[in-house]
Amino acid sequence: MASSNSCPPFGFSGKYYYNSDDGLSCVRQTSFFEGKAVLNQSVGYSVILGFGAFFAIFTSFLVWLEKRYVGSKHTSEWFNTAGRNVKTGLIASVIVSQWTWAATILQSSNVAWQYGISGPFWYASGASIQVLLFGVMAIEIKRKAPYAHTVCEIVKARWGTAAHVVFLFFCFMTNIIVTAMLLLGGSAVVNALTGVNIYAASFLIPLGVIVYTLAGGLKATFLASYIHSVIVHVVLVIFVYLVYAGSGELGSPSIVYNRLLEVSSKSRVCHEPISHGDQSCGPVGGNYHGSYLTMLSSGGLVFGIINIVGNFGTVFVDNGYWVSAIAARPSSTHKGYLLGGLVWFAVPFSLATSLGLGALALDLPITASEASHGLVPAATAIALMGKAGSVLLLTMLFMAVTSAGSSELIAVSSLCTYDIYRTYINPNATGKKILRVSRAVVLGFGCFMGMLAVILNKVGVSLGWMYLAMGVFIGSAVLPIAFMLLWRKANAIGAILGTIIGCILGVTTWLSVTKIEYGRVNLDTTGRNAPMLAGNLVSILTGGAIHAVCSLLWPQNYEWDTTKQITMVEKEKTELPQEEFNEEKLKNAKSWIIKWGVGFTGVIVILWPALTLPAGEFNLGYFTFWAVIAITWGTIGSAVIIALPVMESWETIQSICSGMFTNDRLMEKVEEMNIRLHSILLAVPEGENVYLLEKEKMKKKDASEHQA
């Protein structure tokens, strides 16, 4: 036992230690939160209901403004595809927003708390490369299925009904897993910070999302995602600068560095009651010299591999990413995904390098249970800023959960509408009927989200467990879905067998390794690294291998004719010039995204970690450089993702503003003239082509005059 004169072991964390009643022992606080909420329940309900109502009203108002003053038509096509005309900045913002889950904010700091600096790096690199590489798929959609609405529509057009049913099941499973993680993380943090009942939070969080998604569909989701992104990135920058520049408790990389050395010292006493078994204390098992300041971490590397496999599933098999790609204008698609992937990297990397390492540097008495439920960043925010920190983190988390949640609502809505209702129930459905079904599904799945979170919380499933397990369940579908658009030989039977057998073998391996390693199978043992790694790898590799072998033996030699025949429900005139769909331009875009997407993937997964290995345990200079990268990337990424969508949409913003302050009677006259002109153009089809050519000439003329 430590004597009274060594209590507390560190002056900077003295508030978490006290002398025992007999004065002979130094006792560490058993947990950080100790079951007590930091904020009043009223604050929790205000954030959930207040922000929910605000975004429901404000986003619906923005959609109405666009309809009223820009002339957008709210058809079923518009509801589910946003007119297929979304620009680079907004697509990048949407990618960042829908990829910023509760786990991005919470689980990334948990792995920093577990493994040190390698945790945030492997979280960020292992989950950003999928977005970078999905840019290739996004361009292929424009080339090979330009009028598709969902990924499963493309599957049916190429491989038929049996494959369609299989992939529909896996896409739904992906949406359910992602939704579960969003609400598990969100409800746990809301409950810990405010005391709001965890089951009530599970139902109330999706409420505002349902309202604005019902009103405005995918475009409302995109607009809300942008606003959410702005708030998330502003809070991100505040936290990063707080830890490394502005805090009285930390405030510089050198202080954080020295504290990390102290808390992982081999001479530190780590037995009870001076430290409890599931709290961080002393050297880190599996890390070089037991240090938090090294990339040589076996646990960090294993997590990185699990992370890469699992996140390929939640990008390639999540219809939400396909819907975003479908909504993008062809010339924006590849750039939007590359920019989105690079900016998103900063969210977990910068945030966890500050709040995750900050928790260790402050020697907070966080337990493994609190960490697995995503409470590490909340603890650091409270320790540094008190109640203000908890409000900021709660706001940031609410933005992440609701933004990604709205994306999942649209993803499920489009699958049910186009792949079930339009395909098997009513193939001749009108646009109005499809719009009604879309909205009914949004409402139904929104309610299901709440019930699912209640069930999982009741069972005891945590965010950390679900995050590691997702690749076991859906990883087998990744390579078959990629082959669908990238490989003409890929056949249907291989896709079906690979996906189903890969999943079964993955789950079997996962549970078998658990039983062999630990002798029992439960939530605790199945969530450990060895079984998760085995299950994830078997799932993704087996699925791809079976499909590849079957396709080489019985090649389909497909020419993409049936995927190009997928039709829109309402034949809307597009404002996009025909050159947007030029095959040569799309091929060049594909070459560009392959070059840069694969290039950045190589840098952040292979080159960057390889360059850190000679350093072993980082010295102060190296760690300072690492912290500066985190600060800079977070700051620049935030500035770009906030400014670019506004700059690209400036003309639309001006149109809306001028419309709002122009006489309504005049606007009615203009609308009447537009209707008459539209009727004339419909009667004379050649007139539409002449109009578009003249419009393009005027744009080029204006551009050349502007340059001159």
XYZ file of C-alpha atoms in Angstrom:
708
model
C 0.000 0.000 0.000
C 1.074 3.562 -0.605
C 1.763 5.538 2.506
C -0.065 8.747 3.263
C 2.864 10.907 2.251
C 2.663 9.568 -1.333
C -1.002 10.405 -1.675
C -1.839 11.541 -4.271
C 0.840 9.963 -6.512
C 0.603 12.989 -8.869
C -0.174 16.533 -7.830
C -2.113 17.245 -11.036
C -4.716 14.518 -10.307
C -4.964 14.980 -6.535
C -8.727 15.597 -6.624
C -9.281 11.942 -7.616
C -7.367 10.485 -4.619
C -7.960 10.605 -0.859
C -6.541 9.021 2.290
C -8.412 6.121 3.823
C -10.092 6.544 7.197
C -7.165 4.885 9.009
C -4.687 7.129 7.151
C -2.631 4.144 5.988
C -3.881 3.842 2.419
C -4.196 6.105 -0.592
C -7.534 5.449 -2.315
C -8.322 6.308 -5.923
C -11.853 7.294 -6.953
C -13.538 4.100 -8.226
C -14.893 5.733 -11.411
C -15.054 9.185 -12.987
C -18.825 9.643 -13.174
C -19.717 7.521 -10.106
C -23.261 7.229 -11.442
C -23.849 10.983 -11.010
C -24.924 13.310 -13.824
C -22.990 16.545 -14.358
C -25.919 18.489 -15.820
C -29.597 18.694 -14.910
C -32.064 16.527 -16.767
C -33.669 19.720 -18.054
C -30.469 20.487 -19.996
C -30.533 17.044 -21.587
C -34.164 17.362 -22.644
C -33.532 20.926 -23.869
C -30.669 19.761 -26.106
C -32.543 16.741 -27.467
C -35.925 18.394 -27.996
C -34.711 21.972 -28.552
C -32.119 21.158 -31.193
C -34.440 18.546 -32.694
C -37.255 21.100 -33.079
C -34.881 23.806 -34.337
C -33.409 21.624 -37.082
C -36.808 20.258 -38.039
C -38.189 23.798 -38.522
C -35.059 25.463 -39.915
C -34.189 22.738 -42.431
C -37.790 22.459 -43.618
C -37.751 26.265 -44.059
C -34.564 26.084 -46.170
C -36.124 23.403 -48.374
C -39.243 25.569 -48.776
C -37.100 28.570 -49.729
C -35.377 26.539 -52.426
C -38.735 25.337 -53.741
C -40.255 28.832 -53.637
C -37.418 30.931 -55.032
C -35.164 28.534 -56.973
C -37.928 26.421 -58.467
C -37.061 22.921 -57.172
C -39.879 20.416 -57.767
C -40.605 18.153 -54.795
C -41.158 14.881 -56.669
C -40.255 11.365 -55.520
C -37.047 11.591 -57.591
C -36.104 14.831 -55.830
C -37.020 13.348 -52.417
C -34.701 10.343 -52.883
C -31.898 11.735 -55.111
C -31.868 15.547 -54.464
C -32.081 16.107 -58.220
C -28.707 14.369 -58.888
C -27.139 17.832 -59.030
C -25.252 18.306 -55.732
C -21.856 20.055 -55.944
C -18.427 19.071 -54.591
C -18.460 21.079 -51.353
C -21.877 19.902 -50.202
C -21.130 16.276 -51.152
C -17.861 16.446 -49.152
C -19.719 18.024 -46.228
C -22.380 15.314 -46.372
C -19.749 12.551 -46.481
C -18.007 14.040 -43.426
C -21.318 14.437 -41.643
C -22.776 10.995 -42.349
C -19.404 9.327 -41.589
C -19.149 11.208 -38.284
C -20.995 8.749 -36.081
C -21.275 8.729 -32.316
C -18.368 6.235 -32.535
C -16.189 8.764 -34.398
C -16.330 11.096 -31.421
C -16.543 8.512 -28.635
C -14.840 5.266 -29.697
C -11.804 7.073 -31.172
C -11.035 8.563 -27.747
C -11.624 5.172 -26.139
C -8.849 3.592 -28.264
C -6.583 6.570 -27.455
C -7.233 5.836 -23.771
C -6.430 2.147 -24.377
C -3.424 2.285 -26.735
C -2.110 5.883 -26.697
C -1.224 7.768 -29.889
C -1.658 4.728 -32.159
C -5.385 4.514 -31.307
C -6.531 7.811 -32.905
C -4.244 7.239 -35.894
C -5.570 3.744 -36.667
C -9.151 4.853 -36.093
C -8.763 7.747 -38.548
C -6.680 6.002 -41.223
C -8.606 2.733 -40.938
C -11.936 4.451 -41.554
C -11.050 7.190 -44.071
C -9.530 5.012 -46.813
C -12.939 3.446 -47.546
C -14.380 6.862 -48.414
C -11.348 7.704 -50.564
C -11.687 4.406 -52.474
C -15.490 4.600 -52.703
C -14.950 7.577 -55.014
C -14.103 4.989 -57.698
C -17.498 3.309 -57.179
C -19.223 6.694 -57.260
C -17.828 7.433 -60.741
C -18.690 3.917 -61.956
C -22.329 4.519 -60.955
C -22.409 7.559 -63.247
C -20.896 5.516 -66.090
C -22.788 2.234 -65.730
C -26.063 2.970 -63.897
C -26.713 6.728 -64.286
C -30.398 6.571 -63.272
C -30.201 4.077 -60.408
C -31.701 4.997 -57.040
C -30.061 2.355 -54.795
C -27.192 -0.153 -54.842
C -29.643 -3.077 -54.750
C -31.371 -1.796 -57.900
C -28.028 -2.237 -59.674
C -27.602 -5.719 -58.149
C -31.002 -6.819 -59.510
C -30.342 -5.362 -62.938
C -27.056 -7.270 -63.202
C -27.518 -10.486 -61.192
C -31.267 -11.066 -60.873
C -33.789 -11.636 -58.097
C -31.907 -14.150 -55.897
C -28.845 -11.904 -55.574
C -31.146 -8.912 -55.087
C -32.813 -10.511 -52.041
C -29.441 -11.498 -50.511
C -27.880 -8.045 -50.862
C -31.078 -6.350 -49.737
C -30.792 -8.344 -46.497
C -27.142 -7.311 -45.999
C -27.868 -3.644 -46.781
C -30.690 -3.606 -44.218
C -28.418 -5.317 -41.675
C -25.774 -2.612 -42.261
C -28.317 0.176 -41.724
C -29.540 -1.495 -38.525
C -25.980 -1.915 -37.169
C -25.051 1.715 -37.931
C -28.306 2.968 -36.417
C -27.696 0.851 -33.316
C -24.229 2.351 -32.842
C -25.532 5.895 -33.261
C -28.207 5.531 -30.623
C -26.183 3.362 -28.221
C -23.435 5.994 -28.096
C -25.825 8.926 -28.065
C -28.145 7.609 -25.360
C -25.237 6.475 -23.119
C -23.561 9.901 -23.148
C -26.829 11.835 -22.744
C -27.666 9.588 -19.774
C -24.192 9.952 -18.187
C -24.026 13.739 -18.589
C -27.619 14.737 -17.826
C -29.335 11.800 -16.148
C -32.011 11.654 -18.884
C -33.466 8.146 -18.891
C -31.444 6.075 -21.378
C -34.581 4.571 -22.940
C -36.267 7.971 -23.278
C -33.124 9.333 -24.973
C -33.194 6.396 -27.423
C -36.654 7.460 -28.630
C -36.314 11.245 -28.441
C -32.985 11.610 -30.304
C -34.430 10.437 -33.687
C -37.581 12.593 -33.318
C -36.355 15.839 -34.931
C -34.545 13.889 -37.635
C -37.767 12.143 -38.635
C -39.580 15.491 -38.994
C -37.094 17.245 -41.305
C -36.417 14.093 -43.339
C -40.173 13.646 -43.837
C -40.489 17.240 -45.007
C -37.516 17.530 -47.318
C -36.091 14.096 -48.108
C -32.469 13.786 -49.175
C -32.001 17.523 -49.829
C -33.144 18.326 -46.285
C -30.739 15.678 -45.023
C -27.912 17.305 -47.006
C -28.719 20.810 -45.759
C -29.011 19.616 -42.169
C -25.770 17.651 -42.572
C -23.955 20.819 -43.599
C -25.207 22.736 -40.551
C -24.303 19.780 -38.333
C -20.830 19.637 -39.909
C -20.261 23.314 -39.152
C -21.137 22.838 -35.471
C -19.097 19.612 -35.127
C -16.000 21.236 -36.638
C -16.274 24.422 -34.584
C -16.449 22.342 -31.380
C -13.604 20.130 -32.665
C -11.305 23.128 -33.093
C -12.252 24.429 -29.617
C -11.324 21.126 -27.953
C -8.071 20.674 -29.899
C -6.820 24.170 -29.041
C -8.033 23.804 -25.459
C -5.874 20.725 -24.822
C -2.747 21.889 -26.645
C -2.850 25.677 -26.227
C -5.592 27.145 -24.039
C -6.110 25.019 -20.944
C -4.677 25.877 -17.534
C -4.513 22.154 -16.662
C -2.700 21.082 -19.856
C -2.205 23.790 -22.496
C 0.896 22.621 -24.407
C 2.276 19.499 -26.131
C 5.209 19.397 -23.682
C 2.911 19.183 -20.625
C 0.799 16.454 -22.273
C 4.007 14.591 -23.229
C 5.498 14.689 -19.728
C 2.223 13.645 -18.110
C 1.899 10.664 -20.485
C 5.403 9.554 -19.472
C 4.521 9.844 -15.772
C 1.211 7.962 -15.848
C 2.718 5.005 -17.766
C 5.870 4.826 -15.631
C 6.986 1.324 -14.608
C 7.567 2.563 -11.057
C 3.925 3.561 -10.632
C 1.971 1.613 -7.985
C -1.123 0.132 -9.593
C -2.735 -2.207 -7.040
C -5.979 -1.518 -5.209
C -7.027 0.793 -3.639
C -4.506 3.249 -5.158
C -5.791 2.167 -8.555
C -8.564 -0.211 -9.552
C -8.177 -3.109 -11.951
C -10.166 -1.701 -14.870
C -8.645 1.819 -14.800
C -5.611 2.945 -16.804
C -2.477 2.768 -14.680
C 1.210 2.193 -15.408
C 2.743 0.625 -18.547
C 0.466 -0.363 -21.443
C 0.484 -4.079 -22.286
C 1.563 -4.716 -25.882
C 3.111 -1.246 -26.357
C 6.841 -0.618 -26.877
C 8.340 0.064 -23.412
C 4.738 0.139 -22.130
C 4.474 3.711 -23.444
C 1.446 5.624 -24.718
C 3.881 7.583 -26.934
C 4.585 4.944 -29.584
C 3.102 3.541 -32.771
C 4.657 0.162 -31.885
C 1.467 -1.135 -30.281
C 0.167 -4.653 -30.931
C -3.268 -3.738 -29.559
C -3.390 -0.599 -31.691
C -2.417 -2.535 -34.830
C -5.007 -5.283 -34.227
C -7.649 -2.614 -33.685
C -6.509 -0.946 -36.933
C -7.035 -4.146 -38.948
C -10.467 -4.765 -37.386
C -11.322 -1.124 -38.056
C -10.337 -1.298 -41.737
C -12.348 -4.482 -42.385
C -15.436 -3.354 -40.478
C -15.569 0.068 -42.088
C -15.303 -1.314 -45.614
C -18.594 -3.000 -44.779
C -20.268 0.111 -43.418
C -19.292 2.167 -46.481
C -19.605 -0.266 -49.397
C -22.692 -2.065 -48.016
C -24.431 1.036 -46.631
C -26.911 2.320 -49.201
C -26.477 5.817 -47.710
C -23.117 6.249 -49.471
C -24.552 5.034 -52.767
C -27.443 7.485 -52.405
C -24.959 10.347 -51.849
C -22.993 9.277 -54.938
C -26.210 9.108 -56.984
C -27.183 12.615 -55.799
C -23.853 14.174 -56.816
C -23.409 15.797 -60.209
C -20.955 13.693 -62.269
C -18.163 16.275 -62.269
C -18.396 16.629 -58.462
C -18.583 12.982 -57.419
C -14.928 11.931 -57.274
C -13.695 15.249 -55.866
C -16.410 15.259 -53.202
C -15.486 11.809 -51.911
C -11.744 12.494 -51.894
C -12.168 15.826 -50.107
C -14.702 14.312 -47.706
C -12.351 11.448 -46.801
C -9.393 13.758 -46.157
C -11.404 16.220 -44.059
C -13.098 13.432 -42.093
C -9.651 12.022 -41.139
C -9.193 15.067 -38.900
C -12.343 14.426 -36.847
C -11.243 11.247 -35.011
C -7.500 11.931 -35.348
C -7.491 15.502 -34.020
C -10.291 15.003 -31.505
C -8.945 11.774 -29.951
C -5.351 13.036 -29.995
C -6.633 15.859 -27.791
C -9.513 14.502 -25.662
C -8.385 10.845 -25.601
C -4.759 11.566 -24.695
C -5.982 14.397 -22.476
C -7.867 11.876 -20.307
C -4.607 9.963 -19.759
C -2.547 13.106 -19.180
C -5.018 14.214 -16.501
C -4.944 10.732 -14.900
C -8.752 10.619 -14.849
C -10.213 7.613 -12.953
C -12.148 6.347 -15.986
C -13.160 2.668 -15.839
C -13.071 0.226 -18.757
C -16.888 0.098 -18.664
C -17.168 3.887 -18.901
C -14.644 3.905 -21.769
C -16.451 1.161 -23.744
C -19.684 3.150 -23.453
C -17.920 6.150 -25.032
C -17.462 8.376 -21.980
C -13.724 9.191 -22.351
C -14.155 12.491 -24.272
C -16.988 13.529 -21.951
C -14.745 12.999 -18.916
C -11.919 15.094 -20.423
C -14.287 17.877 -21.491
C -15.717 18.049 -17.956
C -12.265 17.945 -16.324
C -11.044 20.859 -18.483
C -14.156 23.024 -18.858
C -16.664 21.842 -16.256
C -20.321 22.082 -17.254
C -19.490 24.153 -20.352
C -17.362 21.273 -21.649
C -20.148 18.752 -21.121
C -22.644 21.009 -22.949
C -20.224 21.420 -25.885
C -19.615 17.686 -26.130
C -23.320 16.922 -25.800
C -24.059 19.365 -28.639
C -21.315 17.873 -30.824
C -22.569 14.351 -30.176
C -26.185 15.276 -30.894
C -25.114 16.750 -34.250
C -23.214 13.567 -35.156
C -26.023 11.205 -34.159
C -28.840 13.104 -35.862
C -26.911 13.828 -39.064
C -25.805 10.233 -39.613
C -29.267 9.103 -38.469
C -31.013 11.126 -41.182
C -28.709 9.543 -43.779
C -29.707 6.078 -42.532
C -33.407 7.037 -42.725
C -33.082 8.005 -46.397
C -30.967 4.902 -47.130
C -33.638 2.582 -45.702
C -36.458 4.609 -47.257
C -34.987 4.328 -50.774
C -34.362 0.571 -50.352
C -37.939 -0.094 -49.216
C -39.415 2.207 -51.841
C -37.486 1.186 -54.951
C -36.267 -2.329 -54.120
C -39.373 -3.695 -52.413
C -42.416 -1.548 -53.253
C -41.576 -0.562 -56.849
C -39.910 -3.913 -57.664
C -42.232 -6.503 -56.096
C -45.474 -4.769 -55.049
C -46.349 -2.011 -57.529
C -43.975 -1.805 -60.548
C -46.177 0.896 -62.150
C -46.247 3.126 -59.088
C -46.571 6.828 -59.799
C -44.229 9.404 -58.341
C -46.882 10.486 -55.810
C -47.342 6.935 -54.524
C -43.603 6.431 -54.225
C -43.310 9.708 -52.307
C -46.014 8.528 -49.880
C -44.261 5.187 -49.353
C -40.892 6.938 -48.839
C -42.343 9.111 -46.099
C -44.129 6.190 -44.442
C -40.847 4.239 -44.313
C -38.992 7.233 -42.834
C -41.587 7.413 -40.058
C -41.627 3.640 -39.497
C -37.864 3.138 -39.427
C -37.439 6.199 -37.207
C -39.678 4.562 -34.593
C -37.867 1.231 -35.075
C -34.543 2.993 -34.364
C -35.757 3.892 -30.887
C -37.059 0.386 -30.100
C -33.815 -1.207 -31.313
C -31.686 1.009 -29.049
C -33.901 0.162 -26.050
C -33.523 -3.599 -26.699
C -29.719 -3.373 -27.106
C -29.346 -1.237 -23.977
C -31.474 -3.758 -22.086
C -29.284 -6.649 -23.277
C -26.119 -4.748 -22.304
C -24.531 -4.292 -25.734
C -22.068 -1.367 -25.751
C -20.949 0.951 -28.544
C -17.415 -0.505 -28.453
C -18.649 -4.099 -28.853
C -20.946 -3.240 -31.746
C -18.210 -1.232 -33.492
C -15.752 -4.147 -33.459
C -18.356 -6.769 -34.434
C -19.860 -5.026 -37.471
C -17.265 -6.363 -39.936
C -17.950 -9.963 -38.892
C -21.591 -9.630 -39.952
C -21.356 -7.540 -43.134
C -17.717 -7.813 -44.296
C -18.457 -10.748 -46.627
C -20.573 -8.496 -48.898
C -17.839 -5.893 -49.493
C -15.832 -7.453 -52.338
C -18.862 -8.878 -54.201
C -20.456 -5.398 -54.219
C -17.199 -3.857 -55.456
C -16.857 -6.527 -58.165
C -20.404 -5.741 -59.333
C -19.327 -2.420 -60.883
C -15.606 -3.031 -61.386
C -15.346 -6.550 -62.900
C -17.297 -7.706 -65.936
C -16.604 -11.402 -65.195
C -18.205 -11.282 -61.724
C -21.197 -13.655 -61.693
C -24.362 -13.962 -59.614
C -23.819 -17.390 -58.055
C -20.358 -16.363 -56.792
C -21.786 -13.176 -55.289
C -24.553 -15.068 -53.479
C -22.334 -17.911 -52.221
C -19.450 -15.615 -51.243
C -21.663 -13.244 -49.265
C -23.634 -15.936 -47.388
C -20.808 -18.434 -46.769
C -18.346 -15.649 -45.852
C -20.748 -14.326 -43.203
C -21.421 -17.808 -41.749
C -17.703 -18.667 -41.628
C -16.874 -15.263 -40.128
C -19.386 -15.665 -37.291
C -18.330 -19.310 -36.718
C -14.630 -18.334 -36.547
C -15.375 -15.429 -34.205
C -17.296 -17.584 -31.723
C -14.891 -20.554 -32.029
C -11.807 -18.446 -31.296
C -13.657 -16.910 -28.324
C -14.465 -20.347 -26.912
C -10.914 -21.703 -27.493
C -9.145 -18.601 -26.120
C -11.344 -17.815 -23.114
C -13.377 -20.967 -22.443
C -16.716 -19.142 -22.477
C -18.795 -17.123 -24.928
C -20.421 -13.919 -23.654
C -20.508 -10.190 -24.427
C -17.190 -9.644 -22.648
C -15.164 -12.431 -24.296
C -16.624 -12.006 -27.800
C -15.677 -8.305 -27.690
C -11.939 -8.944 -27.222
C -9.360 -8.343 -29.939
C -8.291 -11.889 -30.946
C -11.760 -13.288 -31.806
C -12.857 -10.003 -33.404
C -9.744 -9.926 -35.626
C -10.213 -13.551 -36.728
C -13.924 -13.127 -37.465
C -13.475 -9.879 -39.398
C -10.657 -11.220 -41.594
C -12.373 -14.545 -42.367
C -15.615 -12.765 -43.290
C -14.190 -10.274 -45.796
C -11.518 -12.536 -47.325
C -13.732 -15.623 -47.690
C -16.540 -13.629 -49.285
C -14.175 -12.126 -51.864
C -12.279 -15.376 -52.528
C -15.422 -17.479 -53.173
C -16.838 -14.847 -55.527
C -13.538 -14.502 -57.397
C -13.119 -18.276 -57.887
C -16.716 -18.763 -59.092
C -16.404 -15.821 -61.487
C -13.145 -17.114 -62.981
C -14.680 -20.582 -63.496
C -17.990 -19.306 -64.919
C -17.431 -15.685 -66.052
C -20.495 -13.548 -66.784
C -18.701 -11.239 -69.289
C -21.256 -8.524 -68.613
C -21.580 -5.365 -70.732
C -23.629 -3.151 -68.320
C -26.580 -2.949 -70.736
C -29.285 -3.817 -68.163
C -27.909 -1.448 -65.496
C -28.033 1.422 -67.992
C -31.732 0.634 -68.578
C -32.741 1.464 -64.985
C -35.237 4.308 -65.341
C -36.348 7.280 -63.312
C -39.961 7.371 -62.098
C -40.560 10.985 -63.135
C -38.788 12.014 -66.325
C -37.432 15.297 -65.076
C -35.537 17.715 -67.248
C -32.083 18.257 -65.877
C -30.191 21.518 -65.853
C -26.927 19.617 -66.212
C -25.223 20.084 -69.584
C -24.870 16.882 -71.590
C -21.071 17.086 -71.357
C -21.387 16.162 -67.639
C -22.172 12.613 -68.827
C -19.418 12.495 -71.440
C -17.771 9.034 -71.266
C -14.287 10.410 -71.819
C -14.684 12.899 -68.962
C -15.970 10.180 -66.635
C -13.032 7.904 -67.532
C -10.626 10.752 -66.766
C -12.412 11.311 -63.445
C -12.037 7.600 -62.670
C -8.302 7.719 -63.432
C -7.987 10.804 -61.222
C -9.729 9.247 -58.212
C -7.787 5.977 -58.602
C -4.511 7.896 -58.640
C -5.296 10.147 -55.686
C -7.528 7.760 -53.723
C -5.077 4.858 -53.892
C -2.170 7.287 -53.384
C -3.572 8.764 -50.169
C -4.550 5.275 -48.986
C -0.943 4.140 -49.370
C 0.320 7.209 -47.524
C -1.947 6.983 -44.478
C -2.045 3.187 -44.076
C 1.520 2.176 -45.053
C 3.961 5.076 -45.482
C 2.971 7.208 -42.477
C 3.026 4.398 -39.861
C 6.225 2.948 -41.394
C 7.999 6.304 -40.952
C 7.100 6.363 -37.242
C 8.598 2.936 -36.437
C 12.266 4.033 -36.207
C 11.227 6.587 -33.576
C 10.147 3.817 -31.161
C 8.976 5.814 -28.160
C 8.450 9.406 -29.328
C 10.693 12.101 -27.887
C 9.295 15.540 -27.060
C 10.134 17.019 -30.476
C 8.486 14.150 -32.348
C 5.354 14.272 -30.201
C 5.118 18.067 -30.623
C 5.305 17.591 -34.411
C 2.548 14.940 -34.129
C 0.342 17.307 -32.117
C 0.939 20.145 -34.611
C -0.216 17.857 -37.463
C -3.406 17.073 -35.523
C -4.055 20.776 -34.804
C -3.296 21.912 -38.378
C -5.274 19.161 -40.100
C -8.255 19.776 -37.850
C -8.172 23.545 -38.396
C -7.691 23.537 -42.185
C -10.171 20.695 -42.698
C -12.778 22.557 -40.653
C -12.261 25.802 -42.592
C -12.591 24.038 -45.965
C -15.717 22.043 -45.101
C -17.439 25.148 -43.691
C -16.518 27.606 -46.472
C -16.597 25.558 -49.692
C -20.335 24.665 -49.814
C -21.251 28.331 -49.231
C -18.887 29.511 -51.980
C -20.234 26.967 -54.473
C -23.874 27.783 -53.706
C -23.448 31.556 -53.628
C -25.615 32.111 -56.733
C -28.466 30.081 -55.230
C -28.152 31.980 -51.936
C -28.303 35.285 -53.846
C -31.374 34.100 -55.796
C -33.161 33.185 -52.583
C -32.226 36.459 -50.870
C -33.329 38.577 -53.820
C -36.518 36.514 -54.061
C -37.306 37.015 -50.392
C -37.032 40.789 -50.731
C -38.828 41.069 -54.077
C -42.517 41.759 -54.481
C -44.511 38.488 -54.278
C -46.848 39.634 -57.069
C -43.838 40.014 -59.363
C -42.663 36.507 -58.414
C -46.101 35.102 -59.324
C -45.856 36.748 -62.770
C -42.381 35.276 -63.286
C -43.664 31.831 -62.291
C -46.573 32.171 -64.731
C -44.135 33.063 -67.540
C -41.973 30.089 -66.620
C -44.985 27.741 -66.873
C -45.892 29.125 -70.301
C -42.313 28.817 -71.573
C -42.129 25.269 -70.216
C -45.346 24.371 -72.093
C -43.930 25.780 -75.339
C -40.673 23.830 -74.917
C -42.629 20.627 -74.298
C -44.605 21.199 -77.506
C -41.395 21.848 -79.485
C -38.741 19.354 -78.226
C -36.005 20.876 -80.395
C -36.491 24.149 -78.551
C -35.175 22.615 -75.300
C -31.886 21.625 -76.977
C -31.498 25.067 -78.543
C -32.198 26.683 -75.163
C -29.572 24.551 -73.390
C -26.963 25.281 -76.092
C -27.634 29.022 -75.872
C -27.494 28.892 -72.063
C -24.118 27.123 -72.195
C -22.782 29.695 -74.704
C -23.856 32.561 -72.433
C -22.114 30.913 -69.446
C -18.885 30.522 -71.407
C -19.144 34.119 -72.666
C -19.681 35.440 -69.111
C -16.752 33.362 -67.854
C -14.397 34.654 -70.569
C -15.488 38.273 -69.924
C -14.951 37.772 -66.197
C -11.414 36.413 -66.800
C -10.625 39.277 -69.162
